Tab-separated table of C-alpha atoms in Angstrom:
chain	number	residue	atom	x	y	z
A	1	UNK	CA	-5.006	14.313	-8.461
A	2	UNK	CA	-4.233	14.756	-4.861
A	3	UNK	CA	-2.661	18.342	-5.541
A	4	UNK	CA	-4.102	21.584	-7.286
A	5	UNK	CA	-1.447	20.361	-10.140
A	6	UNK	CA	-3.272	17.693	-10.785
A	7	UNK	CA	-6.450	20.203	-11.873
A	8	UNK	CA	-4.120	22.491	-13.449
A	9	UNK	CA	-2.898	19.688	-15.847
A	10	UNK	CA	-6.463	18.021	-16.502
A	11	UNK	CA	-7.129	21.993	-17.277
A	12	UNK	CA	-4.429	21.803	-19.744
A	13	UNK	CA	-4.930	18.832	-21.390
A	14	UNK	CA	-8.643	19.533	-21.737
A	15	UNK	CA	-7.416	22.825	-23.374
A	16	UNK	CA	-9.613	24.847	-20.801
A	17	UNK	CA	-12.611	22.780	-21.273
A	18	UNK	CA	-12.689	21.215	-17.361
A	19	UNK	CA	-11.948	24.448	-15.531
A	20	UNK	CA	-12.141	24.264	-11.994
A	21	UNK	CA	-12.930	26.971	-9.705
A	22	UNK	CA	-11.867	25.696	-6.040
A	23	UNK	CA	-11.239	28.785	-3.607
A	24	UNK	CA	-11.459	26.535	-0.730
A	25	UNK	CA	-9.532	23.418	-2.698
A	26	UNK	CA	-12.475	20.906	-2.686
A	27	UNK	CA	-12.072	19.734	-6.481
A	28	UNK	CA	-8.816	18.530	-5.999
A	29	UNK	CA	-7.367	16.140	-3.180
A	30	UNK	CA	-9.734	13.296	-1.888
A	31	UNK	CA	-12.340	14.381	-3.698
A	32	UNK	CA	-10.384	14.458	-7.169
A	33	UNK	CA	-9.495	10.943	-6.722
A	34	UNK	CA	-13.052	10.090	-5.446
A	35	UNK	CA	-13.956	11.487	-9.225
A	36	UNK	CA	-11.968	9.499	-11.268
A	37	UNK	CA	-12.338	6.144	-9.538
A	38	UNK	CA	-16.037	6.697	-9.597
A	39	UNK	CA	-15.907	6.850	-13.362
A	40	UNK	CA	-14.198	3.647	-13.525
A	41	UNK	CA	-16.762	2.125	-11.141
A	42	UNK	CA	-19.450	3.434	-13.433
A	43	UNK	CA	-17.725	2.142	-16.603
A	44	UNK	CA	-17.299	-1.239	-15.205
A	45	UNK	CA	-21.073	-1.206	-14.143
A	46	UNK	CA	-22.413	-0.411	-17.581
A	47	UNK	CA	-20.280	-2.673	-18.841
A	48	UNK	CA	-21.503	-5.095	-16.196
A	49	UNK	CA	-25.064	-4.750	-17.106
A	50	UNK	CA	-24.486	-4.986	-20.567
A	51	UNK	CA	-22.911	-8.780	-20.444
A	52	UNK	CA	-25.769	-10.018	-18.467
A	53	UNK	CA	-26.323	-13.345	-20.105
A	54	UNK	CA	-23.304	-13.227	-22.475
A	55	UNK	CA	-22.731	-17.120	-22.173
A	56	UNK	CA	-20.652	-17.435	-24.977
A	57	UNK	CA	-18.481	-15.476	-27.866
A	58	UNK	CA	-21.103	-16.094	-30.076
A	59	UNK	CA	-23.407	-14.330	-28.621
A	60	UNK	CA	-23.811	-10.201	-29.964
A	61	UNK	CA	-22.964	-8.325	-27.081
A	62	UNK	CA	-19.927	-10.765	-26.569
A	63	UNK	CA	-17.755	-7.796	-28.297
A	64	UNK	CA	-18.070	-5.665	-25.051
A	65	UNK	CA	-16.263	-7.818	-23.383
A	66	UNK	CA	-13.301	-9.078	-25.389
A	67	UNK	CA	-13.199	-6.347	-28.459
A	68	UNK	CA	-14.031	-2.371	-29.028
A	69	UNK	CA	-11.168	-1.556	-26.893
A	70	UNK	CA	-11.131	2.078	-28.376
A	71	UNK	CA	-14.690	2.851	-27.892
A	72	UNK	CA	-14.398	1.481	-24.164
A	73	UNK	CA	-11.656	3.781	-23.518
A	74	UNK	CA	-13.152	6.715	-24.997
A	75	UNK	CA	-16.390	5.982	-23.469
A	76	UNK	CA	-14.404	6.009	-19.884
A	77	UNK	CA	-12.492	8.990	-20.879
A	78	UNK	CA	-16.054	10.703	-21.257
A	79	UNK	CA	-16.855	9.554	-18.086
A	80	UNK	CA	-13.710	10.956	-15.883
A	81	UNK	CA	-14.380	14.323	-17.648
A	82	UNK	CA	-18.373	14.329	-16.808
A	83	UNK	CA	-17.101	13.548	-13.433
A	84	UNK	CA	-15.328	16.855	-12.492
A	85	UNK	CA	-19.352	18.426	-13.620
A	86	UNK	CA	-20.925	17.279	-10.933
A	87	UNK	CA	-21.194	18.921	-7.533
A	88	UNK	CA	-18.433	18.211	-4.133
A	89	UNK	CA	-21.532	17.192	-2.110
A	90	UNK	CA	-22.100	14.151	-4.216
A	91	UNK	CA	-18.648	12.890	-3.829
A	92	UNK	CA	-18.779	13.798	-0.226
A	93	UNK	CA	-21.894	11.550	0.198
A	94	UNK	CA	-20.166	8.568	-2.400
A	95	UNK	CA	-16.832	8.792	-0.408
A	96	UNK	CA	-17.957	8.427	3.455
A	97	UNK	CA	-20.356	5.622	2.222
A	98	UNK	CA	-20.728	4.129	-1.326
A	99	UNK	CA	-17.019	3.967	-1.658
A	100	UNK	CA	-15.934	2.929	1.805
A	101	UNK	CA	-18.767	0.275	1.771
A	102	UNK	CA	-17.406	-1.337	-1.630
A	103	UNK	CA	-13.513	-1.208	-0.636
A	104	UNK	CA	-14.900	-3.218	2.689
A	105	UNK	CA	-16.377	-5.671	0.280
A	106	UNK	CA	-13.044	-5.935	-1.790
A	107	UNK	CA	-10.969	-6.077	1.265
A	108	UNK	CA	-13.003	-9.313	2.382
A	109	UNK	CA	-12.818	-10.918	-1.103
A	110	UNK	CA	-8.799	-10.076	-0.941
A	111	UNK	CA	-8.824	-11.951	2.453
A	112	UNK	CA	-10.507	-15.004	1.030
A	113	UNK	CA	-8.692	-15.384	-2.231
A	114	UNK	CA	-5.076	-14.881	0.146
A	115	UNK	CA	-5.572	-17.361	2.149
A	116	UNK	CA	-7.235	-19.877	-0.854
A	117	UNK	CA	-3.618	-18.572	-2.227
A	118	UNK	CA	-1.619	-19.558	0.741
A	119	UNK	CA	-3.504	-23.055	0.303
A	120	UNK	CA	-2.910	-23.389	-3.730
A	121	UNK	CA	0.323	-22.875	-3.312
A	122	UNK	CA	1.231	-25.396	-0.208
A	123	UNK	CA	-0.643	-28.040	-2.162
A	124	UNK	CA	0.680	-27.343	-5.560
A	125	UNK	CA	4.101	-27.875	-4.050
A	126	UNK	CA	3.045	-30.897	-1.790
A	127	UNK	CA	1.297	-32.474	-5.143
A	128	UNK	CA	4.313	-31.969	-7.491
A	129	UNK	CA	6.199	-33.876	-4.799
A	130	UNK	CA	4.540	-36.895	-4.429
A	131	UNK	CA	3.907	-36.502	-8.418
A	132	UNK	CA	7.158	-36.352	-9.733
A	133	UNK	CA	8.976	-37.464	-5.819
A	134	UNK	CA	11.966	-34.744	-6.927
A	135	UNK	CA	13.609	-33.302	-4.191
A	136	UNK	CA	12.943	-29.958	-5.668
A	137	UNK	CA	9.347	-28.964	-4.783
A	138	UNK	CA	10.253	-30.278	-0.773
A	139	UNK	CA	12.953	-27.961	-0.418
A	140	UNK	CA	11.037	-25.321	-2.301
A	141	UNK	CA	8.152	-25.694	0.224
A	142	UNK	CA	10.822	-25.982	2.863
A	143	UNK	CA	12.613	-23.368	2.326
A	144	UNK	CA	9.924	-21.158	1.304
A	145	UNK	CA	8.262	-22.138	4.890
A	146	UNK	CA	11.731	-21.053	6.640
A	147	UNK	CA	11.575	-17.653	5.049
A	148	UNK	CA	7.931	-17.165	5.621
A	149	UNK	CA	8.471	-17.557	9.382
A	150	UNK	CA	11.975	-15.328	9.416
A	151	UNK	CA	10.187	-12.681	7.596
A	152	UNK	CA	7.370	-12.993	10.852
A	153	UNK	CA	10.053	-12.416	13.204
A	154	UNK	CA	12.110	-10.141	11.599
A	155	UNK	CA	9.108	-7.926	11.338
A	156	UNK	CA	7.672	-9.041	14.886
A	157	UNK	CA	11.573	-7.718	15.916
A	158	UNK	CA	11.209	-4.336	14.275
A	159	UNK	CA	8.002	-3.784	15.479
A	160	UNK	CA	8.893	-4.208	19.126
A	161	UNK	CA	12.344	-1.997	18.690
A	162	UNK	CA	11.019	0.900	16.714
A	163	UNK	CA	6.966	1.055	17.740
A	164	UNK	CA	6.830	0.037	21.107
A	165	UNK	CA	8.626	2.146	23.575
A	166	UNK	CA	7.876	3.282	26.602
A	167	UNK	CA	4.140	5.317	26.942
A	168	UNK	CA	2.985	3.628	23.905
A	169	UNK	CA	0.398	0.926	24.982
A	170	UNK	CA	-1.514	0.714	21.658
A	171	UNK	CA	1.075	-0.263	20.093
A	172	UNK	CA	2.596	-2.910	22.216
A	173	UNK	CA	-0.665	-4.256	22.363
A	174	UNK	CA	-1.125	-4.968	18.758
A	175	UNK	CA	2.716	-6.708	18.308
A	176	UNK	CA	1.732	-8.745	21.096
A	177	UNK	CA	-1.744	-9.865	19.975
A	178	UNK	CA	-0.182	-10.617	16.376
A	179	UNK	CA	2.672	-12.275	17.692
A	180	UNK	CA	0.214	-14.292	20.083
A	181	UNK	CA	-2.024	-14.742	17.479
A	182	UNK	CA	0.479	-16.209	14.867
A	183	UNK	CA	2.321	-18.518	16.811
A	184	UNK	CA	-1.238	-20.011	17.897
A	185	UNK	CA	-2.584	-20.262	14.103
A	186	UNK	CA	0.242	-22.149	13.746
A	187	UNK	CA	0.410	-24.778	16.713
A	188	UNK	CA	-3.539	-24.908	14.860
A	189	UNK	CA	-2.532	-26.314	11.490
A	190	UNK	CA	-0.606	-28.831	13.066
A	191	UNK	CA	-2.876	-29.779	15.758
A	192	UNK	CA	-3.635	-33.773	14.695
A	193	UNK	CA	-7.576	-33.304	15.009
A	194	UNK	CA	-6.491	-30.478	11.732
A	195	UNK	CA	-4.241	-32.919	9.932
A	196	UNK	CA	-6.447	-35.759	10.235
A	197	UNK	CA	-9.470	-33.765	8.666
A	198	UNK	CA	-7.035	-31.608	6.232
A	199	UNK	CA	-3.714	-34.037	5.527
A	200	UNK	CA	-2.351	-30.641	3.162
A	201	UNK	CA	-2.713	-28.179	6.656
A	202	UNK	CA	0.683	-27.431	7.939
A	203	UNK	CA	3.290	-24.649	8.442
A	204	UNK	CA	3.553	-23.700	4.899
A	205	UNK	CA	-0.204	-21.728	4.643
A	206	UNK	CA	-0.066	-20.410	8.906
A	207	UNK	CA	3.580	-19.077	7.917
A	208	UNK	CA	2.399	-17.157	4.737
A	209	UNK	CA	-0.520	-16.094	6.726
A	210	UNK	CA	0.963	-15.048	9.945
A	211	UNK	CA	3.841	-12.890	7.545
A	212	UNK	CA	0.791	-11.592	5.485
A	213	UNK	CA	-0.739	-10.101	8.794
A	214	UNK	CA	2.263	-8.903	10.218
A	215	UNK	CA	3.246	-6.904	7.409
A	216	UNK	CA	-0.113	-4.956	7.520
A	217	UNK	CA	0.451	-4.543	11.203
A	218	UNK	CA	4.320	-3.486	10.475
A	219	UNK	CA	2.502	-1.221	7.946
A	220	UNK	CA	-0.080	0.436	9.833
A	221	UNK	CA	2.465	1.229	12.682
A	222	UNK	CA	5.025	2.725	10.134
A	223	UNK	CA	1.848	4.567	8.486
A	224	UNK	CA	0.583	6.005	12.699
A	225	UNK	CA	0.284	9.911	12.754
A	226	UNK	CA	3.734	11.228	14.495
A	227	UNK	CA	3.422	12.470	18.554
A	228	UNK	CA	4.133	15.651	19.435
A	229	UNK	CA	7.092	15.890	22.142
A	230	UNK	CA	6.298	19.252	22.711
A	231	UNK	CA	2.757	17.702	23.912
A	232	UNK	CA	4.335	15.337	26.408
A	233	UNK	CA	3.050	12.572	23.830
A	234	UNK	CA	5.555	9.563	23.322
A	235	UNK	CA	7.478	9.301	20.168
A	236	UNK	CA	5.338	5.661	18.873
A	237	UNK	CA	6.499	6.172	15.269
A	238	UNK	CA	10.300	7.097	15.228
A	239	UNK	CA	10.326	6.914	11.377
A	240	UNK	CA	7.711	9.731	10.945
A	241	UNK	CA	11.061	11.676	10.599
A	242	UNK	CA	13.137	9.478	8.572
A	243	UNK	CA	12.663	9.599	4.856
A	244	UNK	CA	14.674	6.415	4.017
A	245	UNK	CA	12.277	4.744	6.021
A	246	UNK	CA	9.596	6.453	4.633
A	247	UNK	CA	10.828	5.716	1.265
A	248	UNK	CA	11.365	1.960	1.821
A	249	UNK	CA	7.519	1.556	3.353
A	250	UNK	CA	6.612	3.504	0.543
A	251	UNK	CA	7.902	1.572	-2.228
A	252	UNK	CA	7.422	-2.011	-0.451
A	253	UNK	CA	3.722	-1.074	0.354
A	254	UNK	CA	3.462	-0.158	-3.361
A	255	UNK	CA	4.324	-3.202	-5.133
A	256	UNK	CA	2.586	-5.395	-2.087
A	257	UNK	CA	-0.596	-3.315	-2.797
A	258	UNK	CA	-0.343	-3.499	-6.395
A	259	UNK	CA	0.228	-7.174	-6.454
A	260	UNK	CA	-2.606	-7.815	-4.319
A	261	UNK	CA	-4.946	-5.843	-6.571
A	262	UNK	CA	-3.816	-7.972	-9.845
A	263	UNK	CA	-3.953	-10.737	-8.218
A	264	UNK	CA	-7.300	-10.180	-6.323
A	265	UNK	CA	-9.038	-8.907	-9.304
A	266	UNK	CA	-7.746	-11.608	-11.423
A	267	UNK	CA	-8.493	-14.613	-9.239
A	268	UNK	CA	-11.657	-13.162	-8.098
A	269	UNK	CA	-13.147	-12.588	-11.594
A	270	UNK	CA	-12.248	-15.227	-12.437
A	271	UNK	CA	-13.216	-17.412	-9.980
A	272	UNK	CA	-16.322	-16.156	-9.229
A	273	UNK	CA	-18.099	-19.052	-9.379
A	274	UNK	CA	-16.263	-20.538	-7.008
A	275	UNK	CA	-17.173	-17.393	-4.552
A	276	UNK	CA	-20.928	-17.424	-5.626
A	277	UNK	CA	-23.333	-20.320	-7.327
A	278	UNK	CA	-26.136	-18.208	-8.199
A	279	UNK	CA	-25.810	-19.207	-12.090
A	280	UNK	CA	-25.596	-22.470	-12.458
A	281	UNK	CA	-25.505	-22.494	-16.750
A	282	UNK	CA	-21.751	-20.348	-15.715
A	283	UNK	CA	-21.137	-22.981	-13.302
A	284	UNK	CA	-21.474	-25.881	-15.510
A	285	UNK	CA	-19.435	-24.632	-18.274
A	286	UNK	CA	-16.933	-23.196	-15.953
A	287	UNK	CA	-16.800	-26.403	-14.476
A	288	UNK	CA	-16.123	-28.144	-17.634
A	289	UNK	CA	-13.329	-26.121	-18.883
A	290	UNK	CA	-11.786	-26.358	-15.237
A	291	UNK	CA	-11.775	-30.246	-14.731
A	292	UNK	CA	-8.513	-29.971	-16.721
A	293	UNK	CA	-7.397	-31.064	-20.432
A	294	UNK	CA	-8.160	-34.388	-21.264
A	295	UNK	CA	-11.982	-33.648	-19.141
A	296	UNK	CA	-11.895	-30.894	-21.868
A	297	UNK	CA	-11.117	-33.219	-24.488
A	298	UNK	CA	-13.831	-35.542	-23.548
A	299	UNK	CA	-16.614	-33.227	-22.894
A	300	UNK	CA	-16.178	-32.118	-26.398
A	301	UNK	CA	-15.752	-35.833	-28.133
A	302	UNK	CA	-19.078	-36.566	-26.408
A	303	UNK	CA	-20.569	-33.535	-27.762
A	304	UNK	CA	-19.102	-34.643	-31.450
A	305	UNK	CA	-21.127	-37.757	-31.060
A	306	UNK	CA	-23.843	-36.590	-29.904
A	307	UNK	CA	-24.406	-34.153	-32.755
A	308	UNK	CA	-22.847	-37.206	-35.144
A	309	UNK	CA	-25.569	-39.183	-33.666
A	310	UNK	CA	-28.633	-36.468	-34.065
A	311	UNK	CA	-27.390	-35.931	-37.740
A	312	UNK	CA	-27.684	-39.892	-38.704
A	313	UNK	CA	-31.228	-39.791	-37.052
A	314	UNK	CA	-32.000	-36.721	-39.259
A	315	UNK	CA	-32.906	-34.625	-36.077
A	316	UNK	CA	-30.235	-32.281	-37.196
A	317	UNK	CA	-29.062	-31.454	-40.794
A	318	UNK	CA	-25.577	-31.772	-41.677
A	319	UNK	CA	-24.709	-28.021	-41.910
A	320	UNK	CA	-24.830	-28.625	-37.761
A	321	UNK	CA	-21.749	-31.036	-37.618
A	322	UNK	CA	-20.016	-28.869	-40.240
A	323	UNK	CA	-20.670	-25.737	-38.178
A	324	UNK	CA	-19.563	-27.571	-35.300
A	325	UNK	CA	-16.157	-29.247	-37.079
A	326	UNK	CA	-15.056	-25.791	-38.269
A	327	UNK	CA	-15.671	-24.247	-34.362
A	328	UNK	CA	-13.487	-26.934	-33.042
A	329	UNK	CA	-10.823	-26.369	-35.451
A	330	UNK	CA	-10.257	-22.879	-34.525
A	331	UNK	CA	-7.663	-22.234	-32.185
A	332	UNK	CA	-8.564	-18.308	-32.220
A	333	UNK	CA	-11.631	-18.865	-29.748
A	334	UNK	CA	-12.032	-20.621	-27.106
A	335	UNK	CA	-15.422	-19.247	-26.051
A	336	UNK	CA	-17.636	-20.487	-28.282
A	337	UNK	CA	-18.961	-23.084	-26.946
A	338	UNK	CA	-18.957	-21.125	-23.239
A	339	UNK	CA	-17.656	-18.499	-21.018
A	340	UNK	CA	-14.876	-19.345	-19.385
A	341	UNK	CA	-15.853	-16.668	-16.812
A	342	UNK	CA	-18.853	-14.990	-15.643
A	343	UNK	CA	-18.290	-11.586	-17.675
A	344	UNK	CA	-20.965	-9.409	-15.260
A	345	UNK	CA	-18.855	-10.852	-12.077
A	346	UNK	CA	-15.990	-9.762	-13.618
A	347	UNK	CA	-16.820	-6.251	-13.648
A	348	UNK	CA	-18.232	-6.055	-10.399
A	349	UNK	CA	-15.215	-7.069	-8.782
A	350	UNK	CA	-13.299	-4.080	-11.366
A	351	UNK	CA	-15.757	-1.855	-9.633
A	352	UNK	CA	-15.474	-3.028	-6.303
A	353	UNK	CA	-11.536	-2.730	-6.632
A	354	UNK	CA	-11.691	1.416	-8.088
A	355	UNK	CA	-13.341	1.618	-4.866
A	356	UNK	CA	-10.470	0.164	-2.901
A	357	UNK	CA	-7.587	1.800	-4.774
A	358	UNK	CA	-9.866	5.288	-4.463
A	359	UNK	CA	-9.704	4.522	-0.558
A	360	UNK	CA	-6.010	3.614	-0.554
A	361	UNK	CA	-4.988	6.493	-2.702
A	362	UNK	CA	-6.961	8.865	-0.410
A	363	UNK	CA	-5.956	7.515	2.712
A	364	UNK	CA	-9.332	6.363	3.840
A	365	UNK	CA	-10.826	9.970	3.445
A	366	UNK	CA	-7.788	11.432	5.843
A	367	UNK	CA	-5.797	13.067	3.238
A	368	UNK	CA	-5.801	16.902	3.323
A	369	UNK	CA	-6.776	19.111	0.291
A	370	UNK	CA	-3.645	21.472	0.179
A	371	UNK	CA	-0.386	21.853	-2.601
A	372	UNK	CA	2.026	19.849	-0.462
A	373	UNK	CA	3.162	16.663	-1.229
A	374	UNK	CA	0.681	14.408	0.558
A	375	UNK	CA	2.101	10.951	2.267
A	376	UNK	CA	-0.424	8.759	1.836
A	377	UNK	CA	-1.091	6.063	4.731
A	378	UNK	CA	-0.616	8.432	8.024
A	379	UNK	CA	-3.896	8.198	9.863
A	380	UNK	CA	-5.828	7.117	12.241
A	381	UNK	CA	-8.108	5.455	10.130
A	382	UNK	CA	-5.530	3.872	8.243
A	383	UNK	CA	-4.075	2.570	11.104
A	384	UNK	CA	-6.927	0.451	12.113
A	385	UNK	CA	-8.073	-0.349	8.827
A	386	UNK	CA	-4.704	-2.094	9.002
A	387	UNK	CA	-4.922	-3.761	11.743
A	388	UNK	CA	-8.121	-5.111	11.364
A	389	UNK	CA	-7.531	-6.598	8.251
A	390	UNK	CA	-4.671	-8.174	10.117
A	391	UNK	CA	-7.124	-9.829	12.424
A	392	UNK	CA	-9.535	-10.582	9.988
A	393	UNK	CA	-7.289	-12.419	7.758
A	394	UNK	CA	-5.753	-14.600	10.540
A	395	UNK	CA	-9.816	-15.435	11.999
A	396	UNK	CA	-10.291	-16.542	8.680
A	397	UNK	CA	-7.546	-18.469	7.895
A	398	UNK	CA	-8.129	-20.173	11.434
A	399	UNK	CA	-12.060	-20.866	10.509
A	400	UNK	CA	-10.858	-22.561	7.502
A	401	UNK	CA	-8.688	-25.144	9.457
A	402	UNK	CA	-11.078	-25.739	12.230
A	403	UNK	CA	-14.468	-26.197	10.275
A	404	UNK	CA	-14.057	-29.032	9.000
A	405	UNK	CA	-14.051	-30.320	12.349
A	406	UNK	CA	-16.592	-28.207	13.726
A	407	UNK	CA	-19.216	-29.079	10.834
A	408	UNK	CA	-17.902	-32.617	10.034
A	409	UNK	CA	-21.050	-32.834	8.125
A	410	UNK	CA	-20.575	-30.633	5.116
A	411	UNK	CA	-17.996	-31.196	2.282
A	412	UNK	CA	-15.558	-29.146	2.239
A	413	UNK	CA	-12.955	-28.362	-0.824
């Protein structure tokens, strides 16, 4: 959708029924993509609205959610082509504000659930240890520490050889404030003040932190607009020029982005009650699927004798404790007797994250509307998107180590 071929095959696929007249090339380019991840917003919106106060597969309008996969695609499908109807000056207004606002949102969520991430996966290593005392999960925390921190400086290395010659201040300045800024994160989580108030804190979630945010900083310097020589402008980007390194960034920054999308989307649906507690009837029966299998398998025995227990008073009839045996014995759902998920949350993260691939794919608005082959990443705007995020995610990561001892007060989990 970022090239007039794009239109030309929607065109022919429609069989001339979306025909787009575009003498100056607005219907295709940031705007096309704009369109299509706007549908996709909308979809998950309606489909939002419509789950509000599904708390269970029981309930009618459960089926939007986990069935009428058919009718949900052709609805979207609807959607995309309605889309390409509607005027440039909409999308114009949507892009530079609706969009970018919602891909800010997503990009704060991502930060949170990556370093929650970087915390799970210490821990789960660190518990399987003491668990099961096999020398396996130390040297895979070990050794998955060690890498962590060579991947920092092999990056931190790069950065410094390629990015930061001579006339290009910018740039040295952000390797040195990420380098600065890593190595203090991590003399942080192993401060003793931090590992008396977190005893799981260590080198294991600052490494995977400090290699998170110098890959976006790797990436945004990599993704910086070319100089012009000619100009008397510094060369800050030597592989503007080189397409193997193009290439490489190109197909490392694709599987990074599209693992951090799953896995953002996922956890953060998911999980939303852990990120909000608005509704606490989601809450509880989140919670009691969550506390593990055998809390599982004692939340519903005492639900069995509670209803045995109503049934020999007579406040219930027997058809109840039938209804109930032949639930339990079904293995098919596991919803009935609550969401395992708050299905509305669900969708508004889906619609946060069309906004956030819509910005990616169009470069943060930068990308130009002509029939070239457009890299995607080479802006200005990208560039500090980048390298804010950086920031961002290592002030965050650094809040959660310090406030527990800066609000020794509240419990923190």
């Amino acid at each position: 959708m970022t090239t007039s071929w794009g239109i030309d095959l929607v065109k022919r696929i429609s069989w001339g029924f979306i025909s787009l007249k575009c003498p100056e090339g607005l219907c295709y380019g940031t705007l096309a993509v704009h369109r299509m991840c706007f549908s996709l917003s909308l979809w998950h919106i309606i489909l939002g609205v419509l789950t509000i106060g599904v708390v269970d597969s029981r309930h009618p309008r459960a089926k939007l959610q986990n069935g009428l996969w058919l009718p949900k695609f052709v609805g979207w499908l609807l959607l995309a082509a309605l889309s390409f109807a509607i005027p440039n000056g909409f999308f114009e207004f949507y892009s530079k504000y609706v969009a970018m606002a919602g891909a800010a949102v997503f990009l704060l969520i991502q930060l949170v659930l990556l370093v929650d991430f970087a915390y799970n996966l210490a821990e789960g290593c660190i518990d399987r240890w003491e668990e099961t005392e096999r020398p396996l999960w130390r040297n895979l925390l070990i050794s998955g520490t060690v890498s962590v921190y060579v991947a920092f400086t092999g990056m931190t290395i790069v950065d410094y050889v390629f990015f930061a010659a001579k006339g290009c201040g910018r740039n040295q300045f952000f390797i040195t404030a990420n380098m600065l800024a890593c190595i203090a994160v991590s003399a942080i989580s192993v401060h003793p003040r931090v590992q008396e108030a977190n005893l799981k804190s260590g080198l294991a979630q600052a490494g995977m932190v400090s290699a998170y945010a110098t890959y976006l900083v790797t990436s945004a310097l990599a993704g910086s607009p070319p100089g012009k020589p000619e100009s008397g402008e510094p060369v800050c980007n030597p592989w503007a020029g080189m397409a193997g390194a193009r290439a490489t960034m190109a197909v490392v920054g694709a599987f990074f982005t599209i693992g951090a999308i799953c896995y953002s989307t996922t956890n953060a649906a998911v999980k939303g009650n852990m990120l909000i507690r608005s509704n606490s009837e989601y809450e509880a029966l989140a919670g009691d699927e969550a506390s593990g299998p055998m809390a599982g398998e004692s939340n519903a025995q005492l639900r069995e004798n509670t209803l045995r227990e109503a049934v020999a008073s007579g406040a219930l009839p027997l058809s109840a404790l039938n209804d109930y045996e032949g639930d339990a014995g079904s293995d098919s759902d596991d919803e009935k007797s609550g969401v395992q998920y708050n299905y509305t949350y669900f969708h508004v993260i889906f619609c946060l994250a069309a906004m956030y691939v819509a910005m990616l794919l169009t470069n943060w608005n930068s990308i130009s509307s002509d029939d070239r082959v457009i890299i995607i990443g080479r802006s200005h705007t990208a560039v500090w998107v980048k390298i804010v995020t950086s920031w961002l995610c290592i002030l965050m990561y650094t809040w959660s180590m310090v406030a527990p001892i800066v609000l020794p007060d509240r419990e923190w989990s």
